[in-house]
mmCIF file with all atom_site columns, C-alpha atoms in Angstrom:
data_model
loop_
_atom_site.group_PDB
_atom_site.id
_atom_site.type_symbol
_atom_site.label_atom_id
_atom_site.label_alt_id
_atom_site.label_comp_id
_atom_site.label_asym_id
_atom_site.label_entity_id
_atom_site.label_seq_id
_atom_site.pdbx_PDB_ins_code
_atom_site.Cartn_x
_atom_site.Cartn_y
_atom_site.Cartn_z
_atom_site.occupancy
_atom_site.B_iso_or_equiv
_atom_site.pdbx_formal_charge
_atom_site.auth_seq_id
_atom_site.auth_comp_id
_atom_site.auth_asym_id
_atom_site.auth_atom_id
_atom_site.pdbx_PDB_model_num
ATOM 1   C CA . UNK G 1 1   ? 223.466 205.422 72.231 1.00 0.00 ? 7   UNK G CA 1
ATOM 2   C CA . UNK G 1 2   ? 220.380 207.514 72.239 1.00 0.00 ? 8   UNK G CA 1
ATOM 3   C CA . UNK G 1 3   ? 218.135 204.809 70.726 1.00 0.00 ? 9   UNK G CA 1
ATOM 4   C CA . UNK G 1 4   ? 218.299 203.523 73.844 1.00 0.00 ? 10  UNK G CA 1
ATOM 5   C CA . UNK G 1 5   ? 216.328 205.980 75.292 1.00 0.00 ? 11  UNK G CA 1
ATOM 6   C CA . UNK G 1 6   ? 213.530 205.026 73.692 1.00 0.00 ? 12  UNK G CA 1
ATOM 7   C CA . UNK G 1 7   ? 212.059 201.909 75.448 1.00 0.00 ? 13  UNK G CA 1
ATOM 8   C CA . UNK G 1 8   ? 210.792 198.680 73.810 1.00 0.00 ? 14  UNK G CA 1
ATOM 9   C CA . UNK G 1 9   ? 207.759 198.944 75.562 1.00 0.00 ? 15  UNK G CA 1
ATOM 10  C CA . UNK G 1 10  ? 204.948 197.161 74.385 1.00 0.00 ? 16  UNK G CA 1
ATOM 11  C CA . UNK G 1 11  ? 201.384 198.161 72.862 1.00 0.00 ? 17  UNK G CA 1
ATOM 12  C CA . UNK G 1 12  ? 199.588 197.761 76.094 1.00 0.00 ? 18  UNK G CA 1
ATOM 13  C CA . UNK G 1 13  ? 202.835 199.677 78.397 1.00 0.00 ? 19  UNK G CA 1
ATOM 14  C CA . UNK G 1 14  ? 202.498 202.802 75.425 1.00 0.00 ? 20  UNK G CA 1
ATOM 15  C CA . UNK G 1 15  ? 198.537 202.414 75.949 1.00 0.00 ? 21  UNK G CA 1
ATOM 16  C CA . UNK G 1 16  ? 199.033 203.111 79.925 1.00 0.00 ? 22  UNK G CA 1
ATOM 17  C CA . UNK G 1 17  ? 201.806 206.009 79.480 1.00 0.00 ? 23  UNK G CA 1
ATOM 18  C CA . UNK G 1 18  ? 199.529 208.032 76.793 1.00 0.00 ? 24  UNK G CA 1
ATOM 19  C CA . UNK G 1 19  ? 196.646 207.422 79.187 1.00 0.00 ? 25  UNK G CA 1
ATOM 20  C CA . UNK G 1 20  ? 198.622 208.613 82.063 1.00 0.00 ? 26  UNK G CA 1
ATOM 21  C CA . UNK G 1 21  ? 199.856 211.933 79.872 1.00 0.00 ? 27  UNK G CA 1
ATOM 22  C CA . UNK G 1 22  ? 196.346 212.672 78.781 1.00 0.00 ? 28  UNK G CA 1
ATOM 23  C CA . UNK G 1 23  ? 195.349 213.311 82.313 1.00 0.00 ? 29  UNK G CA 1
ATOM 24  C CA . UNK G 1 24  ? 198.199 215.853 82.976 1.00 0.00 ? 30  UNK G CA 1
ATOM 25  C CA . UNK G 1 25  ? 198.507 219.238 82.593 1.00 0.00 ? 31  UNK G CA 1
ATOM 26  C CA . UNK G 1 26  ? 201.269 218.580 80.377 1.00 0.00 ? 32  UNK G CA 1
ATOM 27  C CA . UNK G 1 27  ? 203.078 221.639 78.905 1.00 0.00 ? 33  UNK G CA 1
ATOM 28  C CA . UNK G 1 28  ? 206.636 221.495 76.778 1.00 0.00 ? 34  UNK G CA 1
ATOM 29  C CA . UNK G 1 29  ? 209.093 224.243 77.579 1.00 0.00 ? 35  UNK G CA 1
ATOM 30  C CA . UNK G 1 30  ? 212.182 224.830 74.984 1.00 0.00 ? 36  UNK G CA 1
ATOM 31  C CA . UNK G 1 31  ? 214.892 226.607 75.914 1.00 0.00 ? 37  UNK G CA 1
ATOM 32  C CA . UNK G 1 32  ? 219.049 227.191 74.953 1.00 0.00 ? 38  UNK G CA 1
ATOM 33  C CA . UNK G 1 33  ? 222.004 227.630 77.417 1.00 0.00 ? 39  UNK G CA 1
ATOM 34  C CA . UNK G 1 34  ? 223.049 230.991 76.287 1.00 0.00 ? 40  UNK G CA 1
ATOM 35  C CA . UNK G 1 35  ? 220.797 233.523 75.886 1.00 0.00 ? 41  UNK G CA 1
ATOM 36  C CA . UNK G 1 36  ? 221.600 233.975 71.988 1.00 0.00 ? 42  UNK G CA 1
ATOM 37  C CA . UNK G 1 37  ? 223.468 231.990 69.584 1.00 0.00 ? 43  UNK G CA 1
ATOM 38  C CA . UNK G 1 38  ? 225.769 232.795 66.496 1.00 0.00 ? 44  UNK G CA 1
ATOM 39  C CA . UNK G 1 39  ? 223.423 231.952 63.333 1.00 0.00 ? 45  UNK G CA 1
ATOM 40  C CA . UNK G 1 40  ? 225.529 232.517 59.953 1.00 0.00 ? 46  UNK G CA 1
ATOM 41  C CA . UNK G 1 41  ? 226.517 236.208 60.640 1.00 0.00 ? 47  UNK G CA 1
ATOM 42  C CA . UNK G 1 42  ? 223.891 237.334 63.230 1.00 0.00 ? 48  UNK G CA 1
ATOM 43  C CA . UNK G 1 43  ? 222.881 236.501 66.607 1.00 0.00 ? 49  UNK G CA 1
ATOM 44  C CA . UNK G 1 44  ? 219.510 234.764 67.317 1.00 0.00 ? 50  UNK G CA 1
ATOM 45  C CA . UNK G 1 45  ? 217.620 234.710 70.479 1.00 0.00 ? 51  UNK G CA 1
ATOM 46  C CA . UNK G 1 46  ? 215.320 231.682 71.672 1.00 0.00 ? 52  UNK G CA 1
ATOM 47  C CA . UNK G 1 47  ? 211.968 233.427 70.490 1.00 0.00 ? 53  UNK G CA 1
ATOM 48  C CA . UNK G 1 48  ? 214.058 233.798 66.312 1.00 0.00 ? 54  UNK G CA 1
ATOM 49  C CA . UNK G 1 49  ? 213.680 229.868 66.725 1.00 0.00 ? 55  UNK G CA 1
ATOM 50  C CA . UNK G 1 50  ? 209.846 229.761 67.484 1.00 0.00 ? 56  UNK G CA 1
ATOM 51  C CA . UNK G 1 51  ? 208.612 228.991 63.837 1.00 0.00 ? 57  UNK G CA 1
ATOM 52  C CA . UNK G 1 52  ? 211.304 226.851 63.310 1.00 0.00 ? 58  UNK G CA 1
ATOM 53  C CA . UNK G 1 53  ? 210.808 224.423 66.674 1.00 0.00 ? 59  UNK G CA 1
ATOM 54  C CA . UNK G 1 54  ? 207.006 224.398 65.941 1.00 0.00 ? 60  UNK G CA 1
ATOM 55  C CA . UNK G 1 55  ? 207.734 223.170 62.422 1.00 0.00 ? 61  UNK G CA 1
ATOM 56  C CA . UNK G 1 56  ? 210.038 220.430 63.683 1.00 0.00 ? 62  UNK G CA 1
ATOM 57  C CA . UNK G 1 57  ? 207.513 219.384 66.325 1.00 0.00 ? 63  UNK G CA 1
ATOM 58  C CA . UNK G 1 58  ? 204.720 219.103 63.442 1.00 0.00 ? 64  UNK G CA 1
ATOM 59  C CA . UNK G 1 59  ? 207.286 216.956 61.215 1.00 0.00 ? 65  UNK G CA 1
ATOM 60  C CA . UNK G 1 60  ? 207.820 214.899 64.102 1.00 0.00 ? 66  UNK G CA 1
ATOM 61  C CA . UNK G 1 61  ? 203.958 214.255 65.056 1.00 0.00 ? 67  UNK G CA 1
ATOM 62  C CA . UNK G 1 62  ? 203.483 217.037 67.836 1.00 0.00 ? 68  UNK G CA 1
ATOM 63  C CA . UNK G 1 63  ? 201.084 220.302 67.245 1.00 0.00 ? 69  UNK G CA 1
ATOM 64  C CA . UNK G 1 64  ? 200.657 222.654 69.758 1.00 0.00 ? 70  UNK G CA 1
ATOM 65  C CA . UNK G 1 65  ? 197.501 224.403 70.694 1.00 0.00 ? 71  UNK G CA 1
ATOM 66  C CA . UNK G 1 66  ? 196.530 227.455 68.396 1.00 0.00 ? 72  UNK G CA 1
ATOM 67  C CA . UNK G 1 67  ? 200.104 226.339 66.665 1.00 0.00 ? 73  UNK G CA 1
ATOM 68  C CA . UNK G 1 68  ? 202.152 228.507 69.044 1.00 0.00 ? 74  UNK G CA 1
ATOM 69  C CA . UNK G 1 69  ? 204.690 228.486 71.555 1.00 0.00 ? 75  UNK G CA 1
ATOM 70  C CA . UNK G 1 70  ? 204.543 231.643 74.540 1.00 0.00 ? 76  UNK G CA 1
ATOM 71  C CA . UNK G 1 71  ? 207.912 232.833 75.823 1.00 0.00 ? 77  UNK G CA 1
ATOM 72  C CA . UNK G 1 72  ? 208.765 233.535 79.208 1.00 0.00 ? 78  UNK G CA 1
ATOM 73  C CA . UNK G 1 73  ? 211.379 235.437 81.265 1.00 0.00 ? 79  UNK G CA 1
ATOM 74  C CA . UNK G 1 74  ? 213.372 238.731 80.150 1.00 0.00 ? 80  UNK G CA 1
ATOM 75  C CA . UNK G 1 75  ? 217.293 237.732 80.998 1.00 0.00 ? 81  UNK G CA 1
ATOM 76  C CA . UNK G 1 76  ? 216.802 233.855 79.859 1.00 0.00 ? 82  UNK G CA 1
ATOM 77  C CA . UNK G 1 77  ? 213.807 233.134 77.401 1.00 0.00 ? 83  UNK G CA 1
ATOM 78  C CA . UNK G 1 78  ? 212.225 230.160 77.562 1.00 0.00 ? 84  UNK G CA 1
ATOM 79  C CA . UNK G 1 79  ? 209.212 229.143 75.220 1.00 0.00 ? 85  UNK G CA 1
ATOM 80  C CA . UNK G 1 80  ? 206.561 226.682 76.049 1.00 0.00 ? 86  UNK G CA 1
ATOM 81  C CA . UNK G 1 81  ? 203.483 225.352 75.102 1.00 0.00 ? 87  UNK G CA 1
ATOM 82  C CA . UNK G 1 82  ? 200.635 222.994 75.620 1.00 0.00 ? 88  UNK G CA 1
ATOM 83  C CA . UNK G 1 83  ? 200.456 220.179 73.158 1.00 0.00 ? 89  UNK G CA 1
ATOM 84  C CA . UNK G 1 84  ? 197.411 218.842 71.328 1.00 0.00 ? 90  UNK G CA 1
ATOM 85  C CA . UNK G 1 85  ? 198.225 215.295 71.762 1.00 0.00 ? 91  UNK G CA 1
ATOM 86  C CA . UNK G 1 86  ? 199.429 214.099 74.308 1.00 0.00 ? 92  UNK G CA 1
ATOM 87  C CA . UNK G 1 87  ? 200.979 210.837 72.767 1.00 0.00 ? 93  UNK G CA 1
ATOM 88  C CA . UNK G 1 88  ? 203.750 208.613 71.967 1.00 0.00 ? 94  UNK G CA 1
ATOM 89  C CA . UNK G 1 89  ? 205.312 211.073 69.127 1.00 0.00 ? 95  UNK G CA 1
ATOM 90  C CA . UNK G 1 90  ? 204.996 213.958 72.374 1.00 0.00 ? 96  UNK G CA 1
ATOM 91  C CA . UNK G 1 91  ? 206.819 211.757 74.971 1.00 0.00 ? 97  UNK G CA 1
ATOM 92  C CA . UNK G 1 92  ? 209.803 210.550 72.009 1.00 0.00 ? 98  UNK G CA 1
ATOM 93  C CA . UNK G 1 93  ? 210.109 213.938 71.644 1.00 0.00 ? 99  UNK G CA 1
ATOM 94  C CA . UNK G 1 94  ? 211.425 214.286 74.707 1.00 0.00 ? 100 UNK G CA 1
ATOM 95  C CA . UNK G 1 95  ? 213.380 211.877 75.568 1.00 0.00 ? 101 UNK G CA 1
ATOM 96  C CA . UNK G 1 96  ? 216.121 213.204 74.367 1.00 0.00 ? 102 UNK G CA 1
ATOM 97  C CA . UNK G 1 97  ? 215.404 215.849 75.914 1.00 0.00 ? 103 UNK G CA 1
ATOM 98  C CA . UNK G 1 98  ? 216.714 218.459 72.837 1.00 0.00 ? 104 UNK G CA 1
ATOM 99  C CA . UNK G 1 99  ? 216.471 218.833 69.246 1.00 0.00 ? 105 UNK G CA 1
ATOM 100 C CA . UNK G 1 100 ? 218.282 220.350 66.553 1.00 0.00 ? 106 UNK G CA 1
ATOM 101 C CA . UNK G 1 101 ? 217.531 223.639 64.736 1.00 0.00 ? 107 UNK G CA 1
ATOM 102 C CA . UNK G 1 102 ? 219.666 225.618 62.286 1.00 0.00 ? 108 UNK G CA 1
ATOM 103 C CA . UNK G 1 103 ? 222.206 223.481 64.006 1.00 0.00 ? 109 UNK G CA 1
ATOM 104 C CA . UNK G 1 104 ? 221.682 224.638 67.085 1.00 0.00 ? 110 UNK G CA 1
ATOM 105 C CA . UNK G 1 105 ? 220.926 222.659 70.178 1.00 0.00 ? 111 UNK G CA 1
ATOM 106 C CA . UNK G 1 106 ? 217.326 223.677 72.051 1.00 0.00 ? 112 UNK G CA 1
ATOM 107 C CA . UNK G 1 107 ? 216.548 221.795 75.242 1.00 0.00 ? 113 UNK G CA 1
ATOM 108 C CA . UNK G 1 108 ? 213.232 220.205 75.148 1.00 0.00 ? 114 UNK G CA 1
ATOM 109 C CA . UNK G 1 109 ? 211.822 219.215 78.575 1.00 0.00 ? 115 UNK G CA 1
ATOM 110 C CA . UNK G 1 110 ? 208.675 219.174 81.124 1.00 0.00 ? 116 UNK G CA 1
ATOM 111 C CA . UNK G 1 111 ? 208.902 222.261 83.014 1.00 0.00 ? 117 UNK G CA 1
ATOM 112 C CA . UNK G 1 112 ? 209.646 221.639 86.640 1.00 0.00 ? 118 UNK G CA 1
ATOM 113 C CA . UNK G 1 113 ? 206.832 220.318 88.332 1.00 0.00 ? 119 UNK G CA 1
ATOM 114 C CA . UNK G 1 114 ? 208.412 222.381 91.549 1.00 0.00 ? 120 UNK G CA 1
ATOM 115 C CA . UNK G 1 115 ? 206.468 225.760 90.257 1.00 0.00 ? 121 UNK G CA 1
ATOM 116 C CA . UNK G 1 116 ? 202.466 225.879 91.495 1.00 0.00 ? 122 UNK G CA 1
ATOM 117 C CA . UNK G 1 117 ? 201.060 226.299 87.784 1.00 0.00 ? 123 UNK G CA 1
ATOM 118 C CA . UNK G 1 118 ? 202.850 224.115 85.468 1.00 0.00 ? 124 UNK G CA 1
ATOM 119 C CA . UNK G 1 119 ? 202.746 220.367 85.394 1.00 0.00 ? 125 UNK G CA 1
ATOM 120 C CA . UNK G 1 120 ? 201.719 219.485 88.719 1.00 0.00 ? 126 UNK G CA 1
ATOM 121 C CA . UNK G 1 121 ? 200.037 216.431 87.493 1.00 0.00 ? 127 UNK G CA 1
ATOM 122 C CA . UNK G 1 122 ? 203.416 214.295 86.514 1.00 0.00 ? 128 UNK G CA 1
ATOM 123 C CA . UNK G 1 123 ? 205.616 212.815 89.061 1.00 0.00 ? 129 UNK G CA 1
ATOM 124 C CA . UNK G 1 124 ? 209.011 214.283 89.692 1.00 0.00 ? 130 UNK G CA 1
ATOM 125 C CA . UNK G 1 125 ? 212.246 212.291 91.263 1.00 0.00 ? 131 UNK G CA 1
ATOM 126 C CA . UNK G 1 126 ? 215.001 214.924 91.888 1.00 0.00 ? 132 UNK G CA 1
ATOM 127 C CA . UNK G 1 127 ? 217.950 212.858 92.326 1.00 0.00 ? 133 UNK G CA 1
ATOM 128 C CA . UNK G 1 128 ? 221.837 212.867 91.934 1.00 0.00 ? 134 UNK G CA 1
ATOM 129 C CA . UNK G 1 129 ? 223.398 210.256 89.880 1.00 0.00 ? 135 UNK G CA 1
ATOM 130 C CA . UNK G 1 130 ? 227.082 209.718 90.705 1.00 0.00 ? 136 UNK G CA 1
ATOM 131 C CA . UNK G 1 131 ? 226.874 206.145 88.759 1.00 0.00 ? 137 UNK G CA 1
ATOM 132 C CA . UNK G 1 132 ? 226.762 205.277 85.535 1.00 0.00 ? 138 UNK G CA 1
ATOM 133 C CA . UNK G 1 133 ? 223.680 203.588 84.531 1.00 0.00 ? 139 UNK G CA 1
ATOM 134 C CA . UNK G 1 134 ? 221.920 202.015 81.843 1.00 0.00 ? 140 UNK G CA 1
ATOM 135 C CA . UNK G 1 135 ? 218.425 203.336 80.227 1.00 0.00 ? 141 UNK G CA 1
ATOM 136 C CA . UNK G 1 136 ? 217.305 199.890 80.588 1.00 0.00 ? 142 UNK G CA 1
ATOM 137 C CA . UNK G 1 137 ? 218.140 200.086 84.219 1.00 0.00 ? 143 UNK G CA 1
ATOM 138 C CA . UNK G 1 138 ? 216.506 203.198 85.097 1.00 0.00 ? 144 UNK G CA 1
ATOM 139 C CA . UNK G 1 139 ? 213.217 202.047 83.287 1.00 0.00 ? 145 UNK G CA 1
ATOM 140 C CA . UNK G 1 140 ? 213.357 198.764 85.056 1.00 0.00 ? 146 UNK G CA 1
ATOM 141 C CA . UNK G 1 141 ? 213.529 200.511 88.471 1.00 0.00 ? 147 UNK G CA 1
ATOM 142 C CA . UNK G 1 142 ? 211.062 202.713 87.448 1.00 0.00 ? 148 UNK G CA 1
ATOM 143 C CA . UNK G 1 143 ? 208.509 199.652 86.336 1.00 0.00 ? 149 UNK G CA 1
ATOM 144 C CA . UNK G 1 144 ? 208.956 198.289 89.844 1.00 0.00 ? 150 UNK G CA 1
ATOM 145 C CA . UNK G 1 145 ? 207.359 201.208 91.806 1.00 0.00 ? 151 UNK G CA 1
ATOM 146 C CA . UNK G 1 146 ? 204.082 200.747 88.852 1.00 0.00 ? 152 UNK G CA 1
ATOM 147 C CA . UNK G 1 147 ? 205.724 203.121 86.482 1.00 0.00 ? 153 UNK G CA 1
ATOM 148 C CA . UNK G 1 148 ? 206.029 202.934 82.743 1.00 0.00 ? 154 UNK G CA 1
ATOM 149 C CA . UNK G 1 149 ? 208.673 204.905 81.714 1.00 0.00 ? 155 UNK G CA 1
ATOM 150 C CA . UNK G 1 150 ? 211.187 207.862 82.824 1.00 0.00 ? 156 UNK G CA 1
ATOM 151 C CA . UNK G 1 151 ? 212.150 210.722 81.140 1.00 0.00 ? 157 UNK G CA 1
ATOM 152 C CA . UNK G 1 152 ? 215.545 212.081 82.193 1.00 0.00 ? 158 UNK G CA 1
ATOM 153 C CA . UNK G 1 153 ? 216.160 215.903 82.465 1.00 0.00 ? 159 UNK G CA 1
ATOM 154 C CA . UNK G 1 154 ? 219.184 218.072 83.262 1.00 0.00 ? 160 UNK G CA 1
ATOM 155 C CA . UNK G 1 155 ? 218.302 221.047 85.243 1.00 0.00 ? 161 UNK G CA 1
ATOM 156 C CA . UNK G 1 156 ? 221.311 222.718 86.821 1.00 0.00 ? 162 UNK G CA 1
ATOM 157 C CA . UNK G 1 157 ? 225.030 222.064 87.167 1.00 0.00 ? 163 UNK G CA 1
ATOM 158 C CA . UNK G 1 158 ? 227.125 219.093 85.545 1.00 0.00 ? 164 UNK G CA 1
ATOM 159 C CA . UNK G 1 159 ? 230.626 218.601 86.500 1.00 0.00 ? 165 UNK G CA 1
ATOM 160 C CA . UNK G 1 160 ? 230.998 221.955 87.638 1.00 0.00 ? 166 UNK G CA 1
ATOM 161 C CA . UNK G 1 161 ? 229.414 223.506 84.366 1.00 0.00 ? 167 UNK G CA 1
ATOM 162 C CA . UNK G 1 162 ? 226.502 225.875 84.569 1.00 0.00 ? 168 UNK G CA 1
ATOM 163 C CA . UNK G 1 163 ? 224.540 223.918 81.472 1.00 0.00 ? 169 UNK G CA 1
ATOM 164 C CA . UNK G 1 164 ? 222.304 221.332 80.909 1.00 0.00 ? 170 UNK G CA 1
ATOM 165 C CA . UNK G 1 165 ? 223.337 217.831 79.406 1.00 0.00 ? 171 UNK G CA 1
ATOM 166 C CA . UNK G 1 166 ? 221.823 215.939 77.348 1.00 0.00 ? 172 UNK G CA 1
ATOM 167 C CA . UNK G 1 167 ? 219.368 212.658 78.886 1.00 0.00 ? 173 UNK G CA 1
ATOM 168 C CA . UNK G 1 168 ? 221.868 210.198 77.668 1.00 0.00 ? 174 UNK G CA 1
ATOM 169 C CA . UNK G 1 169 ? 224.900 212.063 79.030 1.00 0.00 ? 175 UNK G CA 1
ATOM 170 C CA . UNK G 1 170 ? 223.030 212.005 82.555 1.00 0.00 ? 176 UNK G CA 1
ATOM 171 C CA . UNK G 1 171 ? 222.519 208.524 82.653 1.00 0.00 ? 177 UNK G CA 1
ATOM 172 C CA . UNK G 1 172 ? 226.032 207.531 81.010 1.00 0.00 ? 178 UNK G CA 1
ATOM 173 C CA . UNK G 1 173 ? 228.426 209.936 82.756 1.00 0.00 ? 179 UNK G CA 1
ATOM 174 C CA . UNK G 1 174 ? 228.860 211.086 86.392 1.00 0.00 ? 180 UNK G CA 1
ATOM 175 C CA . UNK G 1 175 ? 226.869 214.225 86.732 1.00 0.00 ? 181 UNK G CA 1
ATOM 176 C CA . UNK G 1 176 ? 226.267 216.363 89.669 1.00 0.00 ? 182 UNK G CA 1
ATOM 177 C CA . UNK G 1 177 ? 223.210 218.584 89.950 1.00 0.00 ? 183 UNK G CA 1
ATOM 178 C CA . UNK G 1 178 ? 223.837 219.787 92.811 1.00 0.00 ? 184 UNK G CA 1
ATOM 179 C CA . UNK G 1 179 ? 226.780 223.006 93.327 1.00 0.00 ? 185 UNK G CA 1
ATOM 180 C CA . UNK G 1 180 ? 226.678 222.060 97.097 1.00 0.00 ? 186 UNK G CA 1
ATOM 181 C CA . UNK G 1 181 ? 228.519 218.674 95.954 1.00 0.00 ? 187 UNK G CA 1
ATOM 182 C CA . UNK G 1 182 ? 231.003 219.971 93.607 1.00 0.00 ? 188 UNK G CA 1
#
């Protein structure tokens, strides 16, 4: 399951990754699939969730700078921010790579390092993984190149569906990221 995301890495290996994330320009970026989502009787955008994700972050160990979150885009929202600590409560946070709010599923990622001012100070591997594989794998290949950990994110298309997947689903299930391969 998802546990396994998390790796049983030990005090020295959590040492080297927090060191590692404190020298990056590390910003989070939250976003949904749809562009609003049925909450009781209304309809909520991303930005309706802002209080709510900064108030799960804090319960969970991660602040964000002057305690906000900054949206970007007009058609689909995204909100990001830069967080205090850069720690191992920030990178559990993401491995996931969502949480839950008001029931509702908000991705919770690294933006993509791709773009000139965000996050050009952690390593990206864009791959396609047409195998299933194991966290436990992926870490260990990752370890062999002098790495300490992976996080696992779902950008594009999965099995022909316009939506991102959760990290576990990635790793577990034959995804695609690629249209040109569907």
């Amino acid at each position: 399951g998802e546990e396994d995301l998390v790796p049983d890495l030990t005090t020295q290996q959590w040492a080297t990754l927090e060191t590692g994330l404190t020298r990056t320009k590390m910003q989070v970026v939250f976003s949904m699939d749809e562009p609003s989502v049925a909450v009781g009787n209304l309809y909520w955008t991303l930005r309706d969730f802002d209080r709510m994700i900064l108030s799960y972050c804090k319960d969970h160990g991660v602040r964000f700078e002057d305690d906000r979150l900054d949206a970007l885009g007009t058609d689909k929202i995204v909100l990001f921010g830069r967080p205090d600590s850069k720690n191992k409560e920030l990178w559990c946070l993401m491995k996931r790579g969502y949480i839950y709010v008001r029931g509702v599923r908000i991705w919770v990622q690294p933006p993509f390092t791709g773009r000139k001012v965000l996050n050009l100070s952690l390593c990206e591997i864009e791959y396609v993984n047409t195998n299933e594989i194991q966290p436990s794998e992926l870490v260990e290949a990752i370890q062999t190149w002098g790495g300490t950990d992976a996080l696992v994110v779902s950008h594009a298309v999965n099995v022909g569906t316009p939506a991102k997947w959760p990290a576990i689903m990635c790793l577990r299930n034959m995804s695609r990221t690629s249209p040109e391969l569907l």
